[in-house]
């Protein structure tokens, strides 16, 4: 009954390959995210989806494409993998809620991460 | 892009209170202070957040100065499982993203 799950946990692949990382949340949240943590441990947001609509797209190469088949899933597809794509990728979700008339985004729940190694 | 400053590392004896400082001198009126932590090899975990009042939950307390330019996260009785990197984050209501800085690596010493 994991809240935010990711598969696979580890992914080792060759340069130039295409791969996908799957994310699922069973919390009923309406917003999902992808973050990348590089070898220096800097954690940066990549994408954010709200109700299957892209709302944040940071400066990420277009080789990365998020796909949201439904509200509970946000998968990350990566084309033509490069050495610099090696990192840990975290999926997260949150539930927006109203507070005093303003939309207030609640805390984000993170998945366990997927360690991608490109050889 | 992080708008916070934290010490890179701290040690705390097991059972004592761990006080983690954070400076956010450029915080604006509609920005909240959030704290997350990341235990080795795991995803970040939400701890607490606040706007201007002090906050307490089952995990920690958050003390925000009156001018809101700094805050302190307090873990009242630190255990070995609290060893982690603690991130102080300043965020507005939108966009819905967390901008992580370098955090404080807290080590709890037996």
Coordinates of C-alpha atoms in Angstrom, one line a residue:
Chain A
X1 CA 0.0 0.0 0.0
X2 CA 2.9 2.3 -0.9
X3 CA 1.6 5.9 -1.4
X4 CA 3.9 6.8 -4.3
X5 CA 5.7 4.0 -6.1
X6 CA 8.2 4.0 -8.9
X7 CA 9.4 1.3 -11.2
X8 CA 12.1 0.2 -11.8
X9 CA 14.2 1.0 -8.7
X10 CA 17.4 0.6 -10.7
X11 CA 17.9 1.1 -14.5
X12 CA 21.2 0.5 -16.2
X13 CA 21.3 1.1 -20.0
X14 CA 23.5 2.0 -22.9
X15 CA 23.8 5.5 -24.4
X16 CA 21.4 6.1 -27.2
X17 CA 18.7 3.8 -25.8
X18 CA 15.1 4.9 -25.0
X19 CA 13.7 4.1 -21.6
X20 CA 10.7 4.8 -19.4
X21 CA 10.2 5.2 -15.7
X22 CA 6.8 4.6 -14.2
X23 CA 5.2 6.4 -11.3
X24 CA 1.9 5.7 -9.6
X25 CA 0.3 7.3 -6.6
X26 CA -2.7 5.9 -4.7
X27 CA -3.3 9.0 -2.6
X28 CA -6.0 10.5 -4.8
X29 CA -3.8 13.5 -5.5
X30 CA -4.3 15.7 -8.5
X31 CA -0.8 17.0 -9.0
X32 CA 2.3 14.9 -9.8
X33 CA 5.9 15.8 -10.3
X34 CA 9.3 14.6 -11.6
X35 CA 12.5 15.6 -9.9
X36 CA 16.1 14.8 -10.8
X37 CA 18.9 14.5 -8.2
X38 CA 22.4 14.5 -9.8
X39 CA 25.6 13.1 -8.5
X40 CA 26.2 16.2 -6.4
X41 CA 22.9 15.6 -4.7
X42 CA 21.2 18.7 -6.1
X43 CA 17.5 18.1 -6.4
X44 CA 15.7 19.9 -9.1
X45 CA 12.1 19.8 -10.4
X46 CA 11.6 18.8 -14.0
X47 CA 7.9 18.6 -14.6
X48 CA 4.6 19.1 -12.9
X49 CA 1.2 17.8 -14.0
X50 CA -2.2 18.8 -12.6
X51 CA -5.2 16.7 -13.6
X52 CA -3.2 15.3 -16.6
X53 CA -2.2 18.8 -17.8
X54 CA 1.4 20.0 -17.9
X55 CA 1.8 23.0 -15.6
X56 CA 5.5 23.2 -15.0
X57 CA 8.2 22.4 -17.5
X58 CA 11.6 23.5 -16.4
X59 CA 14.6 23.7 -18.7
X60 CA 14.7 20.1 -19.6
X61 CA 15.9 18.6 -23.0
X62 CA 13.0 17.6 -25.2
X63 CA 14.3 14.1 -25.1
X64 CA 12.5 13.9 -21.8
X65 CA 8.7 13.6 -22.2
X66 CA 6.3 13.1 -19.3
X67 CA 3.1 11.1 -20.0
X68 CA 0.1 11.1 -17.8
X69 CA -2.5 8.4 -18.9
X70 CA -4.6 9.2 -15.9
X71 CA -4.5 11.3 -12.6
X72 CA -2.8 8.5 -10.7
X73 CA 0.1 8.0 -13.1
X74 CA 2.9 10.1 -14.4
X75 CA 5.5 8.3 -16.4
X76 CA 8.8 9.7 -17.7
X77 CA 10.0 8.7 -21.1
X78 CA 13.6 9.4 -22.1
X79 CA 14.8 9.2 -25.7
X80 CA 18.4 8.9 -26.9
X81 CA 19.9 8.5 -23.4
X82 CA 23.1 10.4 -22.7
X83 CA 25.8 9.9 -20.0
X84 CA 24.7 13.1 -18.3
X85 CA 21.2 11.6 -17.7
X86 CA 22.6 9.4 -15.1
X87 CA 20.9 10.4 -11.8
X88 CA 18.3 9.5 -9.4
X89 CA 14.8 10.4 -10.5
X90 CA 12.0 11.0 -8.0
X91 CA 8.3 11.2 -8.6
X92 CA 6.1 13.1 -6.2
X93 CA 2.4 14.0 -5.7
X94 CA 0.4 16.5 -3.8
X95 CA -3.2 17.6 -3.3
X96 CA -4.1 21.2 -3.9
X97 CA -6.7 22.5 -1.4
X98 CA -8.5 25.7 -0.8
X99 CA -7.5 27.9 2.1
X100 CA -8.9 31.4 2.6
X101 CA -9.9 31.6 -1.0
X102 CA -6.4 30.9 -2.3
X103 CA -5.4 27.5 -3.8
X104 CA -2.9 26.1 -1.3
X105 CA -0.7 23.3 -2.4
X106 CA -0.2 20.7 0.3
X107 CA 3.0 18.9 1.1
X108 CA 4.5 16.7 -1.6
X109 CA 4.9 13.0 -1.1
X110 CA 7.9 11.5 -2.8
X111 CA 8.5 8.1 -4.3
X112 CA 11.6 6.0 -3.4
X113 CA 13.5 7.1 -6.5
X114 CA 14.8 5.4 -9.6
X115 CA 18.6 5.3 -10.0
X116 CA 19.4 5.6 -13.8
X117 CA 22.9 4.7 -14.9
X118 CA 23.8 5.3 -18.5
X119 CA 26.9 3.5 -19.7
Chain B
X1 CA 17.6 29.7 -7.4
X2 CA 17.3 28.6 -3.8
X3 CA 16.6 31.6 -1.5
X4 CA 17.7 30.0 1.7
X5 CA 21.1 29.7 3.5
X6 CA 21.8 26.7 5.8
X7 CA 24.9 25.4 7.4
X8 CA 26.3 22.5 5.4
X9 CA 26.5 20.1 8.4
X10 CA 25.7 19.7 12.0
X11 CA 26.1 17.1 14.7
X12 CA 23.7 16.4 17.6
X13 CA 23.9 13.9 20.4
X14 CA 21.2 11.3 20.5
X15 CA 18.4 12.3 22.9
X16 CA 19.2 16.0 22.7
X17 CA 17.2 18.6 20.8
X18 CA 18.5 19.3 17.3
X19 CA 18.2 23.0 16.2
X20 CA 18.6 23.6 12.5
X21 CA 18.9 27.2 11.4
X22 CA 17.9 28.7 8.1
X23 CA 18.3 32.2 6.8
X24 CA 15.7 33.5 4.2
X25 CA 16.3 37.3 4.3
X26 CA 14.6 37.9 1.0
X27 CA 11.4 36.1 1.8
X28 CA 8.3 37.9 0.6
X29 CA 5.0 38.3 2.4
X30 CA 3.2 35.5 0.6
X31 CA 6.0 32.9 0.8
X32 CA 5.9 30.0 3.2
X33 CA 8.8 28.3 4.9
X34 CA 8.9 24.5 4.3
X35 CA 11.2 21.9 5.8
X36 CA 11.9 18.5 4.2
X37 CA 14.4 15.9 4.9
X38 CA 16.1 13.2 2.9
X39 CA 17.3 10.1 4.6
X40 CA 20.1 8.4 2.7
X41 CA 18.9 6.9 -0.6
X42 CA 15.3 7.7 0.1
X43 CA 12.9 10.3 -1.4
X44 CA 12.5 13.6 0.5
X45 CA 10.0 13.6 3.3
X46 CA 7.9 16.5 4.4
X47 CA 8.4 17.7 8.0
X48 CA 6.6 20.9 8.6
X49 CA 5.7 24.3 7.2
X50 CA 4.7 27.8 8.4
X51 CA 4.0 31.3 7.3
X52 CA 4.7 33.6 10.3
X53 CA 3.5 31.8 13.4
X54 CA 5.4 29.1 15.2
X55 CA 4.2 25.6 14.3
X56 CA 4.5 22.2 15.9
X57 CA 3.5 18.7 14.8
X58 CA 4.4 15.2 15.8
X59 CA 7.8 15.4 14.1
X60 CA 9.2 18.8 14.9
X61 CA 8.7 22.5 15.8
X62 CA 9.2 25.4 13.5
X63 CA 10.2 28.8 15.0
X64 CA 10.0 31.7 12.6
X65 CA 11.4 35.1 13.7
X66 CA 9.1 38.1 13.8
X67 CA 10.7 39.7 10.8
X68 CA 10.5 36.3 9.0
X69 CA 14.1 36.5 7.8
X70 CA 15.1 33.3 9.5
X71 CA 13.7 30.2 11.1
X72 CA 14.8 27.2 13.2
X73 CA 13.6 23.7 12.9
X74 CA 13.7 21.8 16.2
X75 CA 13.7 18.1 16.6
X76 CA 13.0 17.8 20.3
X77 CA 14.6 14.4 21.1
X78 CA 16.9 13.4 18.2
X79 CA 17.3 9.7 17.4
X80 CA 19.7 8.0 15.2
X81 CA 17.0 7.7 12.6
X82 CA 16.9 11.5 12.3
X83 CA 20.3 11.4 10.6
X84 CA 19.5 13.0 7.2
X85 CA 19.9 16.0 5.0
X86 CA 17.4 18.7 6.0
X87 CA 16.2 21.2 3.5
X88 CA 14.7 24.6 4.3
X89 CA 12.6 25.8 1.4
X90 CA 10.8 29.1 0.8
X91 CA 7.9 28.9 -1.6
X92 CA 4.9 30.8 -2.7
X93 CA 1.5 29.5 -3.5
X94 CA 2.3 29.2 -7.2
X95 CA 4.1 27.8 -9.1
X96 CA 3.7 24.4 -7.5
X97 CA 7.2 23.4 -7.1
X98 CA 9.9 23.0 -4.5
X99 CA 13.3 24.6 -5.0
X100 CA 15.8 22.6 -3.0
X101 CA 19.1 24.2 -1.8
X102 CA 22.1 22.3 -0.5
X103 CA 20.5 21.6 2.9
X104 CA 22.1 20.7 6.2
X105 CA 23.5 17.3 6.7
X106 CA 22.5 16.4 10.3
X107 CA 24.3 13.6 12.0
X108 CA 23.0 12.2 15.2
X109 CA 25.8 10.8 17.4
X110 CA 25.1 7.9 19.8

